[in-house]
PDB file of C-alpha atoms in Angstrom:
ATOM      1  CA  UNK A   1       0.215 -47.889  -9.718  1.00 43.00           C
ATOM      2  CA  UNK A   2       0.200 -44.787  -7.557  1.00 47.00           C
ATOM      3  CA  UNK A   3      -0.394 -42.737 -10.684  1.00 48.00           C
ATOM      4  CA  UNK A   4      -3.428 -44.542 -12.348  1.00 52.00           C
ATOM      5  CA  UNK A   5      -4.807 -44.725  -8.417  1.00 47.00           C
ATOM      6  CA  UNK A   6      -4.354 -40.487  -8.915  1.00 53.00           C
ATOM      7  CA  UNK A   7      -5.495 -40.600 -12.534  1.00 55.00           C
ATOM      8  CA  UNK A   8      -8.740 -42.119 -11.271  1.00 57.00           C
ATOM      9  CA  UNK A   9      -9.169 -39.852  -8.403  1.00 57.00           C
ATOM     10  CA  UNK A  10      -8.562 -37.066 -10.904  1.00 62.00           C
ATOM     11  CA  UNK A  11     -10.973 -37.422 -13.259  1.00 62.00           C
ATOM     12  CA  UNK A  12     -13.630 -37.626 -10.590  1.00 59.00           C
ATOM     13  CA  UNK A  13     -13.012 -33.832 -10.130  1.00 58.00           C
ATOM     14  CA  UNK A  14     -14.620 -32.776 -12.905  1.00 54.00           C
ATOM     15  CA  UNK A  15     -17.801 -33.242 -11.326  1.00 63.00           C
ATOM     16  CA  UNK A  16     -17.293 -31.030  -8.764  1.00 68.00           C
ATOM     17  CA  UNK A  17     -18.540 -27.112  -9.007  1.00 74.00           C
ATOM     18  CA  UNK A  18     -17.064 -24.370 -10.478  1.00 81.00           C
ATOM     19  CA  UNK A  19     -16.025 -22.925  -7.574  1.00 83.00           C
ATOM     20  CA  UNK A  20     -13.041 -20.274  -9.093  1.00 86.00           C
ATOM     21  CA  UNK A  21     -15.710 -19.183 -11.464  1.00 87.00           C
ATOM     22  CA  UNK A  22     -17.869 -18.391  -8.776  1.00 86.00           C
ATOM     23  CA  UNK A  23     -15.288 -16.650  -6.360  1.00 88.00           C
ATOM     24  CA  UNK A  24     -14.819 -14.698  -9.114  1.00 90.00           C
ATOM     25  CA  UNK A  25     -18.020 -13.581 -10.444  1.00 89.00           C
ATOM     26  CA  UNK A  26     -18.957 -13.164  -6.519  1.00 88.00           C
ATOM     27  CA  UNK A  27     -15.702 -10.729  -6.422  1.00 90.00           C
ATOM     28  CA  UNK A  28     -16.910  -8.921  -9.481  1.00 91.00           C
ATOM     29  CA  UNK A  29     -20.262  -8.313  -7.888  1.00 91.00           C
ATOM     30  CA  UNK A  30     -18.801  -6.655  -4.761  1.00 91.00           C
ATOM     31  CA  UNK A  31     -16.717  -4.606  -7.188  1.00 92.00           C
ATOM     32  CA  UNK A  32     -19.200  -2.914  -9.178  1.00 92.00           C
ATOM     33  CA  UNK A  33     -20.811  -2.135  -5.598  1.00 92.00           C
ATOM     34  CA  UNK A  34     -17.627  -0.746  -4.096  1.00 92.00           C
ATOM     35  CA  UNK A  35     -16.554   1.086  -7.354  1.00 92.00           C
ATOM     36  CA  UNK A  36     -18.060   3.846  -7.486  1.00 93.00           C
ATOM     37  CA  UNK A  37     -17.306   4.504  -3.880  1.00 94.00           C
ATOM     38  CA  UNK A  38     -13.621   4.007  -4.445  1.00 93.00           C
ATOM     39  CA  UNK A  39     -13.509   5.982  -7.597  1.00 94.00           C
ATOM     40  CA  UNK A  40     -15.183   9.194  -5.461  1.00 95.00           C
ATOM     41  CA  UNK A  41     -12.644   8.637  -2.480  1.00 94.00           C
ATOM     42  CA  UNK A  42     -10.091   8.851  -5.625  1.00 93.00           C
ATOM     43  CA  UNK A  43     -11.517  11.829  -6.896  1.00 94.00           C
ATOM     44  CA  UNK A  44     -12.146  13.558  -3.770  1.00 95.00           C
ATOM     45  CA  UNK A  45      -8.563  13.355  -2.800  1.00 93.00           C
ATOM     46  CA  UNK A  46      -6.812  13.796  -6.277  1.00 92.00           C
ATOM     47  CA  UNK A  47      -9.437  15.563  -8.096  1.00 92.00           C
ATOM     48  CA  UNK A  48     -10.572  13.833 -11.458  1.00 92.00           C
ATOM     49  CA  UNK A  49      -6.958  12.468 -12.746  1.00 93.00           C
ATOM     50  CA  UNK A  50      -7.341  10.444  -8.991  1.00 93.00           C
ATOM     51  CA  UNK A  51     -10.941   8.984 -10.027  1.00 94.00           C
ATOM     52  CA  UNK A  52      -9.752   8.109 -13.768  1.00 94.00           C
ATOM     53  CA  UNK A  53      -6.530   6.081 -12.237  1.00 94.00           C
ATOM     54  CA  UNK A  54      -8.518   4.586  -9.607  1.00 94.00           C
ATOM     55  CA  UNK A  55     -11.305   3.204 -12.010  1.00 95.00           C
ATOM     56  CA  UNK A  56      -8.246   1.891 -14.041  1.00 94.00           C
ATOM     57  CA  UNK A  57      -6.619   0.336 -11.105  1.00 94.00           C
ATOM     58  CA  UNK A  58      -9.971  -1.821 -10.331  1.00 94.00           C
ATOM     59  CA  UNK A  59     -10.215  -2.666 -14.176  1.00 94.00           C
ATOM     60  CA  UNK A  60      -6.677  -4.004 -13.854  1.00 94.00           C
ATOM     61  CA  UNK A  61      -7.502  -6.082 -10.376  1.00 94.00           C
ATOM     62  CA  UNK A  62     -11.053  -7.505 -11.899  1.00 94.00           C
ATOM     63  CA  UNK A  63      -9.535  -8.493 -15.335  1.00 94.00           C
ATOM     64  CA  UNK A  64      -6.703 -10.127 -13.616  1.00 93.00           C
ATOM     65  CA  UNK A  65      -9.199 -12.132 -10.983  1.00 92.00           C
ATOM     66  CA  UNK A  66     -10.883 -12.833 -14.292  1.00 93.00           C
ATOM     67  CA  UNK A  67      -8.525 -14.378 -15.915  1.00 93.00           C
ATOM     68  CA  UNK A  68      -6.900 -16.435 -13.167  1.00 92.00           C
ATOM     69  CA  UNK A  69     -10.533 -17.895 -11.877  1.00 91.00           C
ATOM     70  CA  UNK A  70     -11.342 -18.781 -15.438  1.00 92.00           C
ATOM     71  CA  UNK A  71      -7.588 -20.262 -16.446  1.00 92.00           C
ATOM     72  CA  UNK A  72      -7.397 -22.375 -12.885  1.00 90.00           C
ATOM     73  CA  UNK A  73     -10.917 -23.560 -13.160  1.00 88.00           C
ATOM     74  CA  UNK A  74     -10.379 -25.180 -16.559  1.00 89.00           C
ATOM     75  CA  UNK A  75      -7.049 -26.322 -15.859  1.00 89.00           C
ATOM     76  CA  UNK A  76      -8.176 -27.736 -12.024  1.00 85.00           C
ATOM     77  CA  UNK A  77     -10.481 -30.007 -14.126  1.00 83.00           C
ATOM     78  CA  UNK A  78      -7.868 -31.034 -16.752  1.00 85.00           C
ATOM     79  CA  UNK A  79      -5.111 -32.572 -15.045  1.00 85.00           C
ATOM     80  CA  UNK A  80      -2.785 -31.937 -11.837  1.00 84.00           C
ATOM     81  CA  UNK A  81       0.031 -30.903 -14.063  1.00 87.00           C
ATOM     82  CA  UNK A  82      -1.712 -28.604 -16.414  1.00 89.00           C
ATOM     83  CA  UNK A  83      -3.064 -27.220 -13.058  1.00 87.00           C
ATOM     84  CA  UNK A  84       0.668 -26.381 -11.421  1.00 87.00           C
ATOM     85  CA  UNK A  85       1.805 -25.190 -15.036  1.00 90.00           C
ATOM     86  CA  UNK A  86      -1.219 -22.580 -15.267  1.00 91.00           C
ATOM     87  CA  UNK A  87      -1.185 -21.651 -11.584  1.00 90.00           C
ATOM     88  CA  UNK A  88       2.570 -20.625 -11.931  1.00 89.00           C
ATOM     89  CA  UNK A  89       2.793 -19.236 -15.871  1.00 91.00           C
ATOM     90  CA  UNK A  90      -0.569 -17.504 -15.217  1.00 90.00           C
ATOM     91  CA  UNK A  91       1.048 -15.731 -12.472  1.00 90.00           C
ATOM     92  CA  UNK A  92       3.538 -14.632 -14.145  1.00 90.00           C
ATOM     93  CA  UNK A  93       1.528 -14.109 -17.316  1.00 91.00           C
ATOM     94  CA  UNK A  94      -1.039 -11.843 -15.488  1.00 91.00           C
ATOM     95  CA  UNK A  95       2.233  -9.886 -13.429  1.00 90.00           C
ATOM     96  CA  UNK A  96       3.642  -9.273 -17.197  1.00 91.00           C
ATOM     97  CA  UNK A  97      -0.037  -8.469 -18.192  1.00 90.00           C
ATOM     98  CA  UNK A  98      -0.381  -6.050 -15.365  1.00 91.00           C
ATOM     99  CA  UNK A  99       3.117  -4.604 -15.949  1.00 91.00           C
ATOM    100  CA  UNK A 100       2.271  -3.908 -18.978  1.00 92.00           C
ATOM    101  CA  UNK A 101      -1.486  -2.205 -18.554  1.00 91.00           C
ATOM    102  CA  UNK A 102       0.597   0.232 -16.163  1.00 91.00           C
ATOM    103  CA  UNK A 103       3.454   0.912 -18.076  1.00 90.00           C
ATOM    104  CA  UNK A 104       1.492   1.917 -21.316  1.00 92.00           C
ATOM    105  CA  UNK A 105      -0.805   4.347 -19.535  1.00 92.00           C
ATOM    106  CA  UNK A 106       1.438   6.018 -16.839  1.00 89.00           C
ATOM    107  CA  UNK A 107       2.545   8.921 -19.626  1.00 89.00           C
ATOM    108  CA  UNK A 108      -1.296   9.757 -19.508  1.00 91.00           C
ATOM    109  CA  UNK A 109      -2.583  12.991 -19.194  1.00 91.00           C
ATOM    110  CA  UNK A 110      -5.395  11.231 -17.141  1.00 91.00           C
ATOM    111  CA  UNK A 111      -3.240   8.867 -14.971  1.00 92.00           C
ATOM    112  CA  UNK A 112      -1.692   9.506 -11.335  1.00 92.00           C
ATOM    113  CA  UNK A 113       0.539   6.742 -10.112  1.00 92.00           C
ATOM    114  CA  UNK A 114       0.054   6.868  -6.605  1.00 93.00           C
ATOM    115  CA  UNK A 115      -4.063   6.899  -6.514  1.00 93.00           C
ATOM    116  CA  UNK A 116      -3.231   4.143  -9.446  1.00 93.00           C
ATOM    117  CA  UNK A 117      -0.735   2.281  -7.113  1.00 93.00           C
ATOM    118  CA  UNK A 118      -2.871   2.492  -3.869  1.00 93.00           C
ATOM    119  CA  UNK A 119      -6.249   1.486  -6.050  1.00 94.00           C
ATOM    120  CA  UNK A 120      -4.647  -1.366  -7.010  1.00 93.00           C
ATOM    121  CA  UNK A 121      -3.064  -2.815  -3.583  1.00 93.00           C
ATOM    122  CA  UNK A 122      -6.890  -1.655  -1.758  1.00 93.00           C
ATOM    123  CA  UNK A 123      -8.760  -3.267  -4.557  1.00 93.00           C
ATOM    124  CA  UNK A 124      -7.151  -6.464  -4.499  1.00 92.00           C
ATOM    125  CA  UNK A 125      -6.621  -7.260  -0.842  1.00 93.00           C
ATOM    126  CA  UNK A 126     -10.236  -5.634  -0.275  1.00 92.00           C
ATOM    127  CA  UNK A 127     -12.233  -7.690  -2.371  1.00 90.00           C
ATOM    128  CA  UNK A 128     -10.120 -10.926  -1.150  1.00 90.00           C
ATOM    129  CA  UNK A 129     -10.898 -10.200   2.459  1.00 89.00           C
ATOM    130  CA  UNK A 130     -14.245  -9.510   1.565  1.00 87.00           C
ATOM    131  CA  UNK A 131     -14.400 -12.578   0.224  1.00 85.00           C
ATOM    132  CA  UNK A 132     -12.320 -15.003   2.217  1.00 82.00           C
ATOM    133  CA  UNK A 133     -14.673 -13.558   5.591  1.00 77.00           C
ATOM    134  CA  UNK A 134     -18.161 -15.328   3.075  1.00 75.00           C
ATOM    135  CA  UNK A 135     -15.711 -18.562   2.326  1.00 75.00           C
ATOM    136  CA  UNK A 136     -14.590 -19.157   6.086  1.00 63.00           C
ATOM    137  CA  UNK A 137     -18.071 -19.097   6.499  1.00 56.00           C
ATOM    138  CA  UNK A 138     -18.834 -21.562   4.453  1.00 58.00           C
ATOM    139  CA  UNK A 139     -15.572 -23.825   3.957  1.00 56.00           C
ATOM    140  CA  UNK A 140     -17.050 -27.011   4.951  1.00 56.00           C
ATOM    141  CA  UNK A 141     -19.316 -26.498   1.531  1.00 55.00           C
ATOM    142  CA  UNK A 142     -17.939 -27.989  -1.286  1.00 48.00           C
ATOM    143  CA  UNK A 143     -19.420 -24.853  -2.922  1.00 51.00           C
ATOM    144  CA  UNK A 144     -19.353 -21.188  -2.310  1.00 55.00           C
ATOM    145  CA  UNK A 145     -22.737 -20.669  -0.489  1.00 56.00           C
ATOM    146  CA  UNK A 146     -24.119 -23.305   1.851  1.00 52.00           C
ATOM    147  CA  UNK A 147     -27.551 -23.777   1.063  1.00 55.00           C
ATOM    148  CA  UNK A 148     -30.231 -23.438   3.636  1.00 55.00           C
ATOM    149  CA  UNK A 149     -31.019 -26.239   5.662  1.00 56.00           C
ATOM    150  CA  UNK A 150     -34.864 -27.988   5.615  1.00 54.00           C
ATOM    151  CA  UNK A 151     -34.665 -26.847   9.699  1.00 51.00           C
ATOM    152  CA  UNK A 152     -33.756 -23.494   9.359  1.00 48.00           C
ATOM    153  CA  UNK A 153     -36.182 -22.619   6.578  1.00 47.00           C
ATOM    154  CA  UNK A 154     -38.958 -24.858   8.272  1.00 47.00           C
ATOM    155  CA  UNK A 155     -38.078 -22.891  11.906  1.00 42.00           C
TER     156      UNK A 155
ATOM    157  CA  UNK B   1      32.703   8.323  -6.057  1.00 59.00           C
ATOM    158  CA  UNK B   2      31.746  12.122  -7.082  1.00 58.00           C
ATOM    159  CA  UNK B   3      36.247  12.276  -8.758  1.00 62.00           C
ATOM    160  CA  UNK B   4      35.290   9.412 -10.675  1.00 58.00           C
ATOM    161  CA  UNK B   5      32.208  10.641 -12.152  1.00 58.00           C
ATOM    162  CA  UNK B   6      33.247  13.539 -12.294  1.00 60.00           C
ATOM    163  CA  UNK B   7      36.023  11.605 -14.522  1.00 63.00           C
ATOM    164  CA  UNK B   8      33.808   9.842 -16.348  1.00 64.00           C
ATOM    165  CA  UNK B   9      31.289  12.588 -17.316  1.00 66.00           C
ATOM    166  CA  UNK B  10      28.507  11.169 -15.079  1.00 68.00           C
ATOM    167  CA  UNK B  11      26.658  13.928 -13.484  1.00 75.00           C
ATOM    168  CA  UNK B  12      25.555  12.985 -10.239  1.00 76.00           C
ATOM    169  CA  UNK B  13      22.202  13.276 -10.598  1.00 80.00           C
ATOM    170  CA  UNK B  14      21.881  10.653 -13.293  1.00 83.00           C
ATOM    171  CA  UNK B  15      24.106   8.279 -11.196  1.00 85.00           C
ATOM    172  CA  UNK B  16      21.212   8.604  -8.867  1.00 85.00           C
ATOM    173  CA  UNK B  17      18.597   8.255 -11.263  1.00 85.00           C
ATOM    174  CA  UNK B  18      20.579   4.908 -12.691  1.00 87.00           C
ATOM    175  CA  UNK B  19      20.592   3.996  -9.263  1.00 88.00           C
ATOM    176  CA  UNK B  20      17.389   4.256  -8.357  1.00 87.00           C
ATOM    177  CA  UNK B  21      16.081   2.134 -11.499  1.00 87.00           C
ATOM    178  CA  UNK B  22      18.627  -0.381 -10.324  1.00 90.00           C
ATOM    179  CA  UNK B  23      16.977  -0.431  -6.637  1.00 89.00           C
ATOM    180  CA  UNK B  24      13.669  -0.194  -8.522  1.00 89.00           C
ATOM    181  CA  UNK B  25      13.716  -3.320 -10.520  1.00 89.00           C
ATOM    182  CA  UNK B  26      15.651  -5.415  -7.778  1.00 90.00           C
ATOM    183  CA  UNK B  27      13.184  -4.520  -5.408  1.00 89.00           C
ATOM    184  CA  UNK B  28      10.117  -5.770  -8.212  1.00 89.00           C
ATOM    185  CA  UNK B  29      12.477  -8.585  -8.806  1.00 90.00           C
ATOM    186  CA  UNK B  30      12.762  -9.930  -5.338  1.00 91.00           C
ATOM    187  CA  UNK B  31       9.303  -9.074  -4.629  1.00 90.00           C
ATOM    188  CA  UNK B  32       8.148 -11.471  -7.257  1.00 89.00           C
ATOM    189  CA  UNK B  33      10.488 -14.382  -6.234  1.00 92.00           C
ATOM    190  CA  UNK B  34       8.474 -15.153  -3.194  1.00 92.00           C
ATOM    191  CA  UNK B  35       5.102 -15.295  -4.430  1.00 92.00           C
ATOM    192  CA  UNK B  36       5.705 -18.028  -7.051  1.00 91.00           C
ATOM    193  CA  UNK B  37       7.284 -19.832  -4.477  1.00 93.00           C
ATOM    194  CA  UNK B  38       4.149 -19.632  -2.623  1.00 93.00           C
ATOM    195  CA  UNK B  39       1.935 -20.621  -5.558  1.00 92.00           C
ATOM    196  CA  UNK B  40       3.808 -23.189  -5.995  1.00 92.00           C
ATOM    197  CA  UNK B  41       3.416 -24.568  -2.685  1.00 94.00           C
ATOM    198  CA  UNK B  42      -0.416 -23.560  -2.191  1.00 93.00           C
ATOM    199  CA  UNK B  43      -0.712 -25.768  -5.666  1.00 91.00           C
ATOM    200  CA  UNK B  44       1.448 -28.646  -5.005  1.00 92.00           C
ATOM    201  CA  UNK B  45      -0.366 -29.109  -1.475  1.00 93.00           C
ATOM    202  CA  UNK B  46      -3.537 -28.630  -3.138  1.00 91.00           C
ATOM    203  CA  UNK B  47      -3.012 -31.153  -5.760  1.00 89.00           C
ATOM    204  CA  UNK B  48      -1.755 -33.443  -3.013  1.00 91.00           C
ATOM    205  CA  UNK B  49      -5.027 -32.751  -0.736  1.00 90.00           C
ATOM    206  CA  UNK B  50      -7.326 -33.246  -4.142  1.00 86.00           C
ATOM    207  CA  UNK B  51      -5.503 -36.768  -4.819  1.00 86.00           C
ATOM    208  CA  UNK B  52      -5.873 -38.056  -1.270  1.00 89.00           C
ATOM    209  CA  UNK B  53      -9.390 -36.927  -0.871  1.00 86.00           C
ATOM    210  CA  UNK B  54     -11.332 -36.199  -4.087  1.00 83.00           C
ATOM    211  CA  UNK B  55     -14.582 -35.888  -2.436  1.00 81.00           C
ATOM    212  CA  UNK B  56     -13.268 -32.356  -1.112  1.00 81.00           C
ATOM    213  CA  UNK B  57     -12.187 -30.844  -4.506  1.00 82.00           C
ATOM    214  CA  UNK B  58     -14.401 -27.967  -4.382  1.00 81.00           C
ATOM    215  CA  UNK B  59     -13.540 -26.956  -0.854  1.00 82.00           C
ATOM    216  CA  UNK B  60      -9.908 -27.409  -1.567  1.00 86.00           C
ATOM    217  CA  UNK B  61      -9.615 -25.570  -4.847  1.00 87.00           C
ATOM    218  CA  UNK B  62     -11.486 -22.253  -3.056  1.00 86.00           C
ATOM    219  CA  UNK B  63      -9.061 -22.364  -0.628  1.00 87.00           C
ATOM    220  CA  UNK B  64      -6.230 -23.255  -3.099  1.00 90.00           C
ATOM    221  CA  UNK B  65      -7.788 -20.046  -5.347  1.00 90.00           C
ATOM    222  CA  UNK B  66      -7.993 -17.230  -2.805  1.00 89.00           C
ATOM    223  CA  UNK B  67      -4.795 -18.900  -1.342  1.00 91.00           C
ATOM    224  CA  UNK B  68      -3.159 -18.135  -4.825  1.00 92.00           C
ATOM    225  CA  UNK B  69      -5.057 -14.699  -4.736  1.00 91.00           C
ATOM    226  CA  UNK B  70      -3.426 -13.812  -1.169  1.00 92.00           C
ATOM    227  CA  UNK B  71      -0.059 -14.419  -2.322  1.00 92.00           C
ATOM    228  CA  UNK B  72      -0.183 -12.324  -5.209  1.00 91.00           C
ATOM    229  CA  UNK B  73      -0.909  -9.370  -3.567  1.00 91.00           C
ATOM    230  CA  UNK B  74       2.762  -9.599  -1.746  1.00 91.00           C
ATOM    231  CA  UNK B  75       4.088  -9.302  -5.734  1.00 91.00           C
ATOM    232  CA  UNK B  76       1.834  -6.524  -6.558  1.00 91.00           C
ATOM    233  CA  UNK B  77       2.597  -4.447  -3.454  1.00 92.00           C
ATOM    234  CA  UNK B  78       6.274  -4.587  -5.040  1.00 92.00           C
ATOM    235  CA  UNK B  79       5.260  -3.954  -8.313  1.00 91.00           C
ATOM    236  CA  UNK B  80       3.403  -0.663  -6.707  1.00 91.00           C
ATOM    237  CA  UNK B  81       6.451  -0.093  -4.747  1.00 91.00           C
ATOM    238  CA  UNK B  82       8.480  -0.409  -8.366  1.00 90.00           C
ATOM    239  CA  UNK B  83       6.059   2.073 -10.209  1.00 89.00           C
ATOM    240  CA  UNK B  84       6.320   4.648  -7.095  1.00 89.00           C
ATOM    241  CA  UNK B  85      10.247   4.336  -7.052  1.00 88.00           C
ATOM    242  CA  UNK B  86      10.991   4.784 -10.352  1.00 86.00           C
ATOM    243  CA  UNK B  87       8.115   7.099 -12.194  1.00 85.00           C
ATOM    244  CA  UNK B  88       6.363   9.192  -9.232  1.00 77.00           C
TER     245      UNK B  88
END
């Protein structure tokens, strides 16, 4: 009983917004803003090898937001199950995924591990903030950005 | 410890080296362990919220998704912590 009452309630949520995509795509945004900045703080410090690694690091972070906005959005809208089973193998999909990325270029001529490994702590807990300080903003919005009110536009 | 590599034919320095891989992948290990614990709570609690109250999907999933987000980070600090360890 309790799980056709859930089964119900679940397929009602696949009217509601793509919200990961969104977070993401928002995220993405910001990066290509704060990129270029980062990469020059990289290079500054480390010369050109730091830029190179820290460009890589915030290709790493972006793919991996990419792929874990677009994997929980489609599974949030599939089932509860397929949700917990992507949430948790994504994660430790996209930890293998970044593993690997690392390990393959670390032998680089190019490639500095600790502007890569600093890049790719900044990059990730940057954007988040960054975008957690828009969503507290806005949490009581089913979607990402709260549209304008009639009053405020009219006043 | 030194007699018995030196009995073994271990030089010391690689004993260090074989320990600091050891330290190196427990530490990426452990670090790992308490994130997907934390996923899987943020999800399960998420799934339980979405169920009781469908009306608030959205809301719930972007919390749920930079909840997920937030939690990673604690693995990838160890995996930086790994890469720093063992090949810097």
């Amino acid at each position: 009983m309790s799980a056709q009452i859930a089964g119900s309630a679940w397929s009602e949520l696949g009217e509601t917004p793509h919200v990961e995509r969104d977070i993401v795509f928002d995220m993405i945004k910001r990066a290509v803003w704060v990129g270029p900045i980062l990469v020059g703080i990289g290079t500054a410090i480390w010369g050109w090898k730091g830029g190179a690694s820290t460009a890589f690091a915030m290709l790493i972070v972006v793919v991996n937001f990419l792929i874990a906005g677009l994997a929980l959005g489609w599974a949030a809208r599939t089932s509860p199950a397929m949700l917990l089973g992507v949430s948790l193998f994504g994660y430790l999909v996209r930890l293998g995924l970044i593993t690997a990325g690392v390990l393959l270029v670390k032998d680089q001529a190019w490639v500095k591990l600790v502007p890569l490994g600093l890049a790719l702590i900044v990059t990730h807990l940057g954007l988040l903030f960054w975008e957690l300080r828009f969503v507290s903003a806005s949490l009581a919005f089913p979607g990402l950005r709260p549209k304008p009110s009639r009053s405020a536009s009219v006043s | 410890m030194i007699n018995l590599l030196a009995q073994t034919g271990t030089a010391p320095g690689e004993f260090l080296d074989g320990l600091k891989g050891v330290g190196a992948g427990l530490g990426y290990g452990l670090a790992a362990i308490g994130p997907g614990i934390g996923i899987g709570l943020v999800v399960g609690n998420a799934i339980q919220a979405m169920a009781r109250q469908p009306e608030a999907a959205g809301m719930v999933r972007t919390t749920m998704f930079l909840g997920i987000a937030f939690t990673e980070a604690l693995a990838l600090i160890g995996f930086v912590v790994f890469i720093l360890i063992k090949f810097a």
